[in-house]
Structure formats: structure tokens, C-alpha cells
Short mmCIF file of C-alpha atoms and ligand atoms in Angstrom, two decimals:
data_model
loop_
_atom_site.label_atom_id
_atom_site.label_comp_id
_atom_site.label_asym_id
_atom_site.label_seq_id
_atom_site.Cartn_x
_atom_site.Cartn_y
_atom_site.Cartn_z
CA MET A 81 36.60 -8.68 -29.32
CA THR A 82 38.90 -5.69 -29.69
CA PHE A 83 40.20 -6.18 -26.18
CA SER A 84 40.95 -9.87 -26.55
CA ARG A 85 42.68 -9.29 -29.88
CA ARG A 86 44.80 -6.62 -28.24
CA SER A 87 45.93 -8.85 -25.38
CA PHE A 88 46.59 -11.72 -27.80
CA LEU A 89 48.80 -9.45 -29.87
CA GLY A 90 50.51 -8.16 -26.74
CA ASN A 91 51.22 -11.70 -25.60
CA ALA A 92 52.48 -12.74 -29.02
CA ILE A 93 54.95 -9.87 -29.12
CA GLN A 94 56.06 -10.61 -25.61
CA LEU A 95 56.54 -14.30 -26.41
CA ALA A 96 58.66 -13.39 -29.43
CA ILE A 97 60.88 -11.17 -27.32
CA ILE A 98 61.24 -13.79 -24.60
CA THR A 99 62.02 -16.51 -27.14
CA ILE A 100 64.66 -14.36 -28.83
CA ALA A 101 66.22 -13.78 -25.42
CA GLY A 102 66.26 -17.54 -24.94
CA PHE A 103 64.00 -17.64 -21.91
CA GLY A 104 60.79 -18.73 -23.63
CA SER A 105 58.43 -20.45 -21.21
CA ALA A 106 54.74 -20.35 -20.45
CA SER A 107 55.37 -19.46 -16.81
CA ALA A 108 57.41 -16.40 -17.77
CA LEU A 109 54.44 -15.28 -19.87
CA ALA A 110 51.94 -15.79 -17.07
CA ALA A 111 54.14 -13.80 -14.71
CA LYS A 112 53.59 -10.46 -16.43
CA PRO A 113 51.27 -8.65 -13.98
CA VAL A 114 48.11 -7.03 -15.19
CA VAL A 115 48.15 -3.27 -14.57
CA MET A 116 44.87 -1.74 -13.41
CA GLY A 117 44.27 1.99 -12.99
CA PHE A 118 41.58 2.61 -10.37
CA SER A 119 40.03 6.02 -9.74
CA GLN A 120 38.24 6.09 -6.38
CA VAL A 121 35.57 8.66 -5.42
CA GLY A 122 37.29 9.74 -2.19
CA ALA A 123 37.28 8.82 1.50
CA GLU A 124 33.92 10.35 2.43
CA SER A 125 32.42 7.49 4.43
CA GLU A 126 32.97 4.25 6.34
CA TRP A 127 31.58 2.48 3.29
CA ARG A 128 34.20 4.06 1.05
CA THR A 129 37.05 3.12 3.37
CA ALA A 130 35.90 -0.50 3.33
CA ASN A 131 35.54 -0.38 -0.46
CA THR A 132 39.09 0.95 -0.94
CA LEU A 133 40.49 -1.72 1.38
CA SER A 134 38.60 -4.44 -0.46
CA ILE A 135 39.97 -3.29 -3.83
CA LYS A 136 43.56 -2.93 -2.62
CA ASP A 137 43.49 -6.31 -0.83
CA ALA A 138 41.96 -8.12 -3.76
CA ALA A 139 44.50 -6.65 -6.21
CA LYS A 140 47.35 -7.74 -3.95
CA LYS A 141 45.96 -11.27 -3.53
CA ASP A 142 45.36 -11.54 -7.26
CA GLY A 143 48.82 -10.29 -8.24
CA ILE A 144 47.35 -7.29 -10.07
CA ASN A 145 49.49 -4.15 -10.15
CA LEU A 146 47.03 -1.48 -8.94
CA LYS A 147 47.52 2.21 -9.65
CA PHE A 148 45.14 3.82 -7.17
CA ALA A 149 44.02 7.47 -7.31
CA ASP A 150 41.74 9.20 -4.77
CA ALA A 151 39.61 11.93 -6.40
CA GLN A 152 38.49 13.62 -3.18
CA GLN A 153 34.87 13.68 -4.42
CA LYS A 154 35.77 15.78 -7.48
CA GLN A 155 34.90 14.74 -11.02
CA GLU A 156 37.76 16.77 -12.53
CA ASN A 157 40.25 14.75 -10.47
CA GLN A 158 38.73 11.53 -11.78
CA VAL A 159 38.98 12.72 -15.36
CA LYS A 160 42.65 13.64 -14.78
CA ALA A 161 43.35 10.23 -13.23
CA ILE A 162 41.72 8.38 -16.14
CA ARG A 163 43.74 10.45 -18.66
CA SER A 164 46.92 9.64 -16.79
CA PHE A 165 46.04 5.90 -16.80
CA ILE A 166 45.54 6.13 -20.57
CA ALA A 167 48.92 7.87 -20.97
CA GLN A 168 50.54 5.13 -18.88
CA LYS A 169 48.93 2.50 -21.13
CA VAL A 170 47.48 0.46 -18.26
CA ASP A 171 45.79 -2.83 -19.24
CA VAL A 172 42.43 -1.97 -17.71
CA ILE A 173 40.77 1.05 -16.09
CA ALA A 174 38.22 0.73 -13.29
CA PHE A 175 36.49 3.57 -11.52
CA SER A 176 33.64 4.54 -9.28
CA PRO A 177 32.16 7.66 -10.92
CA VAL A 178 31.39 10.38 -8.38
CA VAL A 179 28.46 11.66 -10.48
CA GLU A 180 26.48 10.09 -13.34
CA THR A 181 27.00 12.56 -16.19
CA GLY A 182 29.91 14.15 -18.02
CA TRP A 183 31.97 11.06 -18.84
CA ASP A 184 31.51 10.72 -22.62
CA THR A 185 34.70 12.47 -23.72
CA VAL A 186 37.17 10.78 -21.40
CA LEU A 187 35.58 7.36 -21.92
CA ARG A 188 35.87 7.86 -25.68
CA GLU A 189 39.56 8.55 -25.18
CA ALA A 190 39.94 5.26 -23.27
CA LYS A 191 38.08 3.41 -26.01
CA ALA A 192 40.28 4.97 -28.71
CA ALA A 193 43.31 3.75 -26.74
CA LYS A 194 41.66 0.28 -26.64
CA ILE A 195 41.73 0.16 -22.84
CA PRO A 196 38.65 -1.57 -21.38
CA VAL A 197 36.78 0.33 -18.67
CA ILE A 198 34.95 -1.37 -15.80
CA LEU A 199 32.57 0.65 -13.60
CA THR A 200 32.33 -0.31 -9.96
CA ASP A 201 29.87 0.84 -7.31
CA ARG A 202 28.31 3.82 -9.16
CA ALA A 203 26.82 3.99 -12.63
CA VAL A 204 27.30 6.53 -15.43
CA ASN A 205 24.74 8.07 -17.73
CA VAL A 206 26.22 7.87 -21.24
CA THR A 207 24.39 7.48 -24.55
CA ASP A 208 26.96 5.01 -25.91
CA THR A 209 27.07 2.11 -23.47
CA SER A 210 29.91 0.48 -25.42
CA LEU A 211 32.14 3.03 -23.64
CA TYR A 212 32.33 0.65 -20.67
CA VAL A 213 32.44 -3.13 -20.51
CA THR A 214 30.36 -3.74 -17.40
CA PHE A 215 29.03 -2.18 -14.22
CA ILE A 216 29.49 -4.07 -10.93
CA GLY A 217 27.47 -2.73 -8.01
CA SER A 218 24.25 -2.50 -6.06
CA ASP A 219 20.71 -1.81 -7.19
CA PHE A 220 20.33 1.59 -5.49
CA VAL A 221 16.69 2.02 -6.50
CA GLU A 222 15.88 -1.24 -4.75
CA GLU A 223 17.79 -0.09 -1.66
CA GLY A 224 15.61 3.05 -1.56
CA ARG A 225 12.49 0.92 -1.95
CA ARG A 226 13.60 -1.35 0.88
CA ALA A 227 14.05 1.65 3.14
CA GLY A 228 10.58 2.93 2.19
CA ARG A 229 8.94 -0.48 2.63
CA TRP A 230 10.45 -0.82 6.09
CA LEU A 231 8.86 2.52 7.02
CA LEU A 232 5.47 1.43 5.65
CA GLU A 233 5.60 -1.69 7.82
CA ARG A 234 6.59 0.36 10.84
CA ALA A 235 3.78 2.85 10.15
CA LYS A 236 1.22 0.03 10.42
CA LYS A 237 1.82 0.09 14.19
CA THR A 238 0.49 3.67 14.35
CA PRO A 239 -1.93 4.00 11.41
CA ASP A 240 -3.37 7.34 12.55
CA ARG A 241 -0.04 9.02 13.01
CA THR A 242 1.35 11.46 10.46
CA LEU A 243 4.98 10.75 9.61
CA ASN A 244 6.93 13.79 8.45
CA ILE A 245 10.20 12.75 6.89
CA VAL A 246 13.37 14.76 6.42
CA GLU A 247 15.71 13.35 3.82
CA LEU A 248 19.51 13.60 3.85
CA GLN A 249 20.56 13.08 0.27
CA GLY A 250 23.93 11.80 -0.92
CA THR A 251 26.22 13.69 -3.29
CA VAL A 252 24.21 15.73 -5.80
CA GLY A 253 24.14 14.02 -9.20
CA SER A 254 25.55 10.70 -7.93
CA ALA A 255 23.84 7.45 -8.88
CA PRO A 256 23.15 6.37 -5.27
CA ALA A 257 21.61 9.76 -4.36
CA ILE A 258 19.36 9.85 -7.44
CA ASP A 259 18.30 6.21 -7.18
CA ARG A 260 17.86 5.99 -3.43
CA LYS A 261 15.61 9.04 -3.54
CA ASN A 262 13.53 7.58 -6.38
CA GLY A 263 13.21 4.13 -4.84
CA PHE A 264 12.11 5.52 -1.47
CA GLU A 265 9.58 7.88 -3.06
CA GLN A 266 8.16 4.99 -5.12
CA ALA A 267 7.70 2.89 -1.98
CA ILE A 268 5.90 5.55 0.09
CA ALA A 269 3.83 6.98 -2.80
CA GLY A 270 0.07 7.16 -2.24
CA ASN A 271 0.24 7.49 1.55
CA ALA A 272 -1.15 10.89 2.52
CA LYS A 273 0.15 10.57 6.07
CA ILE A 274 3.72 9.70 5.12
CA LYS A 275 5.53 12.52 3.39
CA ILE A 276 8.94 14.10 2.84
CA ILE A 277 8.83 17.63 4.23
CA ARG A 278 12.48 18.61 3.66
CA SER A 279 15.24 17.16 1.51
CA GLN A 280 18.81 18.34 1.19
CA THR A 281 22.25 16.95 0.40
CA GLY A 282 24.68 16.01 3.16
CA ASP A 283 27.26 14.83 0.61
CA PHE A 284 27.50 11.35 2.22
CA THR A 285 29.59 12.68 5.15
CA ARG A 286 28.98 12.74 8.92
CA ALA A 287 29.91 16.41 9.25
CA LYS A 288 27.47 17.57 6.55
CA GLY A 289 24.77 15.18 7.73
CA LYS A 290 24.99 16.75 11.16
CA GLU A 291 25.03 20.29 9.82
CA VAL A 292 21.99 19.78 7.59
CA MET A 293 20.10 18.02 10.38
CA GLU A 294 20.78 20.97 12.70
CA ALA A 295 19.22 23.27 10.11
CA PHE A 296 16.22 20.93 9.70
CA LEU A 297 15.73 20.87 13.48
CA LYS A 298 15.91 24.64 13.65
CA SER A 299 13.29 25.15 10.98
CA GLN A 300 11.02 22.14 11.64
CA GLY A 301 11.65 21.23 15.28
CA LYS A 302 9.20 18.70 16.73
CA ASN A 303 7.49 18.41 13.36
CA ILE A 304 10.11 15.87 12.30
CA ASN A 305 9.16 12.21 12.86
CA VAL A 306 11.55 10.39 10.54
CA VAL A 307 15.05 10.86 9.12
CA TYR A 308 15.81 9.05 5.88
CA ALA A 309 19.56 9.24 5.26
CA HIS A 310 21.09 7.96 2.01
CA ASN A 311 24.01 6.55 3.99
CA ASP A 312 24.93 5.53 7.54
CA ASP A 313 27.50 8.29 8.02
CA MET A 314 24.93 11.05 7.46
CA ALA A 315 22.53 9.21 9.78
CA ILE A 316 25.21 9.11 12.48
CA GLY A 317 25.79 12.86 11.99
CA ALA A 318 22.02 13.44 12.27
CA ILE A 319 21.88 11.33 15.44
CA GLN A 320 24.45 13.65 17.04
CA ALA A 321 22.46 16.73 16.02
CA ILE A 322 19.25 15.24 17.46
CA GLU A 323 20.94 14.38 20.75
CA GLU A 324 22.44 17.85 21.01
CA ALA A 325 18.95 19.25 20.50
CA GLY A 326 17.83 17.27 23.58
CA MET A 327 15.85 14.58 21.75
CA LYS A 328 16.22 10.81 21.55
CA PRO A 329 17.17 9.48 18.10
CA GLY A 330 15.55 6.11 17.41
CA THR A 331 12.69 6.90 19.81
CA ASP A 332 11.52 10.51 19.34
CA ILE A 333 12.61 10.41 15.71
CA ILE A 334 12.79 7.24 13.62
CA ILE A 335 16.13 6.94 11.82
CA ILE A 336 16.51 4.96 8.58
CA SER A 337 19.73 4.65 6.62
CA ILE A 338 21.63 2.68 4.01
CA ASP A 339 25.01 0.84 3.85
CA GLY A 340 25.11 -1.43 6.91
CA VAL A 341 28.57 -0.42 8.15
CA LYS A 342 29.76 -1.34 11.65
CA GLY A 343 29.04 2.20 12.93
CA ALA A 344 25.39 1.69 12.00
CA PHE A 345 25.22 -1.62 13.88
CA GLU A 346 26.73 0.06 16.94
CA ALA A 347 24.13 2.84 16.70
CA MET A 348 21.33 0.24 16.39
CA ILE A 349 22.62 -1.70 19.40
CA ALA A 350 22.62 1.61 21.34
CA GLY A 351 18.98 2.10 20.27
CA LYS A 352 19.70 5.24 18.24
CA LEU A 353 19.20 3.94 14.70
CA ASN A 354 16.14 1.93 13.67
CA VAL A 355 17.22 0.20 10.48
CA THR A 356 19.99 0.04 7.90
CA VAL A 357 19.58 -1.31 4.38
CA GLU A 358 22.65 -3.21 3.30
CA CYS A 359 24.90 -2.02 0.46
CA SER A 360 28.05 -4.09 0.18
CA PRO A 361 31.37 -2.29 -0.44
CA LEU A 362 33.29 -5.57 -0.76
CA LEU A 363 33.58 -5.39 -4.53
CA GLY A 364 37.34 -6.01 -4.84
CA PRO A 365 37.47 -9.76 -5.51
CA GLN A 366 34.69 -9.57 -8.11
CA LEU A 367 36.36 -6.62 -9.82
CA MET A 368 39.69 -8.45 -10.18
CA GLN A 369 37.96 -11.56 -11.54
CA VAL A 370 35.97 -9.55 -14.06
CA ALA A 371 39.10 -7.64 -15.13
CA ARG A 372 40.89 -10.92 -15.78
CA ASP A 373 37.92 -12.27 -17.74
CA VAL A 374 37.72 -9.12 -19.86
CA LEU A 375 41.44 -9.22 -20.63
CA ALA A 376 41.16 -12.92 -21.52
CA GLY A 377 38.44 -12.02 -24.02
CA LYS A 378 35.71 -13.86 -22.09
CA PRO A 379 32.20 -12.41 -22.35
CA VAL A 380 31.00 -10.68 -19.17
CA PRO A 381 27.46 -9.50 -18.35
CA LYS A 382 26.84 -5.77 -18.86
CA ARG A 383 25.44 -5.48 -15.33
CA ILE A 384 26.61 -7.43 -12.26
CA THR A 385 24.36 -6.77 -9.27
CA THR A 386 25.45 -7.21 -5.65
CA GLU A 387 23.20 -9.26 -3.33
CA GLU A 388 22.05 -7.45 -0.18
CA GLY A 389 19.68 -7.52 2.81
CA VAL A 390 17.93 -5.29 5.34
CA PHE A 391 18.93 -5.15 9.04
CA PRO A 392 16.49 -3.72 11.58
CA ALA A 393 17.69 -2.80 15.09
CA GLU A 394 16.09 -5.97 16.55
CA VAL A 395 18.70 -8.20 14.85
CA ALA A 396 21.69 -5.85 15.22
CA ALA A 397 23.35 -7.48 18.25
CA LYS A 398 23.06 -10.96 16.77
CA GLU A 399 24.37 -9.88 13.36
CA PHE A 400 27.18 -7.62 14.56
CA PRO A 401 29.86 -10.34 14.90
CA ASN A 402 29.21 -11.40 11.29
CA ARG A 403 29.77 -7.95 9.79
CA LYS A 404 32.86 -7.64 7.63
CA TYR A 405 32.86 -3.86 7.18
O1 LIG B 92 26.42 4.39 0.14
C1 LIG B 92 28.14 5.94 0.64
C2 LIG B 92 29.36 6.28 -0.11
O2 LIG B 92 28.40 4.83 -3.81
C3 LIG B 92 27.22 3.15 -2.69
O3 LIG B 92 28.98 6.15 -1.47
C4 LIG B 92 28.22 4.22 -2.59
C5 LIG B 92 27.91 5.26 -1.55
C6 LIG B 92 27.71 4.76 -0.14
O4 LIG B 92 29.94 7.44 0.23
O5 LIG B 92 28.37 5.70 1.99
#
């Protein structure tokens, strides 16, 4: 309500000015571009690069003036960016929150300035959910469950075998790390032979994924049967560590990851990754549409969930040409 009233008032004032100037026309009104401030998490993964491209492309195609800020995985940078968008009086703010908590104050500032906020990709944990209009993104708990269910199916082939899992977690406190851990644990619960023996963050990057896997291999060695990585980049880092340790990823150690980026398909085709659970980064077009709807005062659902699948290595070669990121 507040938002639609605001844009109506804005348009009315603009129309008055245009009419006074003697150029009054509906097309002149429609030409005023919407300004969106977007605070991105960073450039930590292949997924993120595809997400940034999708948002920039969609804004361009949609004629939206995008003010893009990269937070380099730091919450304080995101808070600064949002404050600067408020100061610039953008029409709408969108952001992908690096972690779930700590947003109340800055979101209250946006609300006080009557600027609607749209969350994309990652969720926030705030008591007052009126601080954002909607959240567009994946169901990360379900992604974790899908990864766990795939492992349960695979384990049926070797029912007597113990499967010791090492987990490479995403960024500490981020929605995908919290939810993907929970979903996976839910799926494997109650199986005495399938258990997580080590779990540590690799911050969603290849370099950290590799580093943490090296430490796991040093302390656990041949005890490790499965790697569950919260994203493909960390899995690819782990694959390198396993190869350098003289073992065969995908054969000696089962590798499971999430995202479904091209690098993961290449690793599956090479027989080094066993499965990737899809998480689509192509959120740009939907974000622009939702922003336009919000500014037009149209009701939008509080939660917009992305549709996704699971891709085991067996279908990788066939699916590869269809991948868009
Ligand atoms: O899985 C990971 C990225 O928030 C869903 O962030 C996103 C995650 C994605 O760095 O690769």
C-alpha cells in the first residue's frame, strides 16, 4: 500500500512538472527508468558469477537503472551499500544477504525511507517480516535433503558398508549453509552406518574447499568415504586435494555437491564428481518483474521458490549442452 501510494504521488508530481513544461505525454512518463540498488554477496563462486550476470543482463533488458555493489562476502559492506542506496533515494533495493542475522536496523531505515526491499537468493532472519516485501530463491533445506536422499539410494548398493562423510559447509551463518546442513542431516538421520565424521566451513570457495579437504585427509585419511560439499566450487577444490593425495575422487571417495554449474558437469563427465543438486542462479528476470510489480502496487507472494532438479553423473554428458550457467 505505502509503496504504491508513494509511486502514485511520485508520478503525479512528475506529470505536473512535465505538463507545466508543455511536454505532457504518457510516453514521457513511462520513460522514467526505475532505479534499483542491488547489493551482491561477492564473487566467491561460479554460481555467484552467473547470478551477477543474470541480474545485470535482466536489468539492461528491462530498462532498469541498476546500481550494483559487490560486498566481497562482508556484511558490513552490504549494510554500507544499503545505506548509500537509501541516501540516493533509489526506487527499490534488492540484495542477497551474506548471512541471515543482523539486518533489523538497516532494513528499518529502508522502511522509514519508504523504499521497498526485495531479497534474492538468500534469506534473512528478522522478527518483523514486513521489513522486506518478498524473498525470491531456492529451498535450500530441500536441496540438502535431495543430496542426502541421493546418498541413501547409492548406499543401497552396498548395504553393509559404513559411509563416513566429511562435510564442507558454506559461509558460516548464511542461509544456504544452515539449511543445506539441516536438510542433509534430516535425510540421513536414523542410519547408523551413514554418518558425518567431520564438518567445517570452506566459505563456498574452491581455495578454502581444497584447504579444508587437505586437513580432513591428513586427520582422517582412508576413513573418508564421502564428501558432501555445500557448493560445486568447494567440491572441485576437494577433488584437487583428493587427487594430490593419490586417490581417485568419484571412485575412492563419493563426491556430492550443490549448484549444478558447468564446472560440476565437467567434473561429472570426467568421472570425478558423483552428483550435483541443482540451485539456479538465474534470478535476474524474475527479480526485475517482481520489482516492477511491487512499484506498481501489485500484490506479490511473500516467498517465490525456484524450481530445481538433481543431476547424477550418469546424465551429465547428455545434459551438459542444455546448461545455461
Ligand atoms: O550455492 C554458492 C554461492 O547463496 C545459493 O552462494 C547461493 C550460494 C551458492 O556462493 O555457490
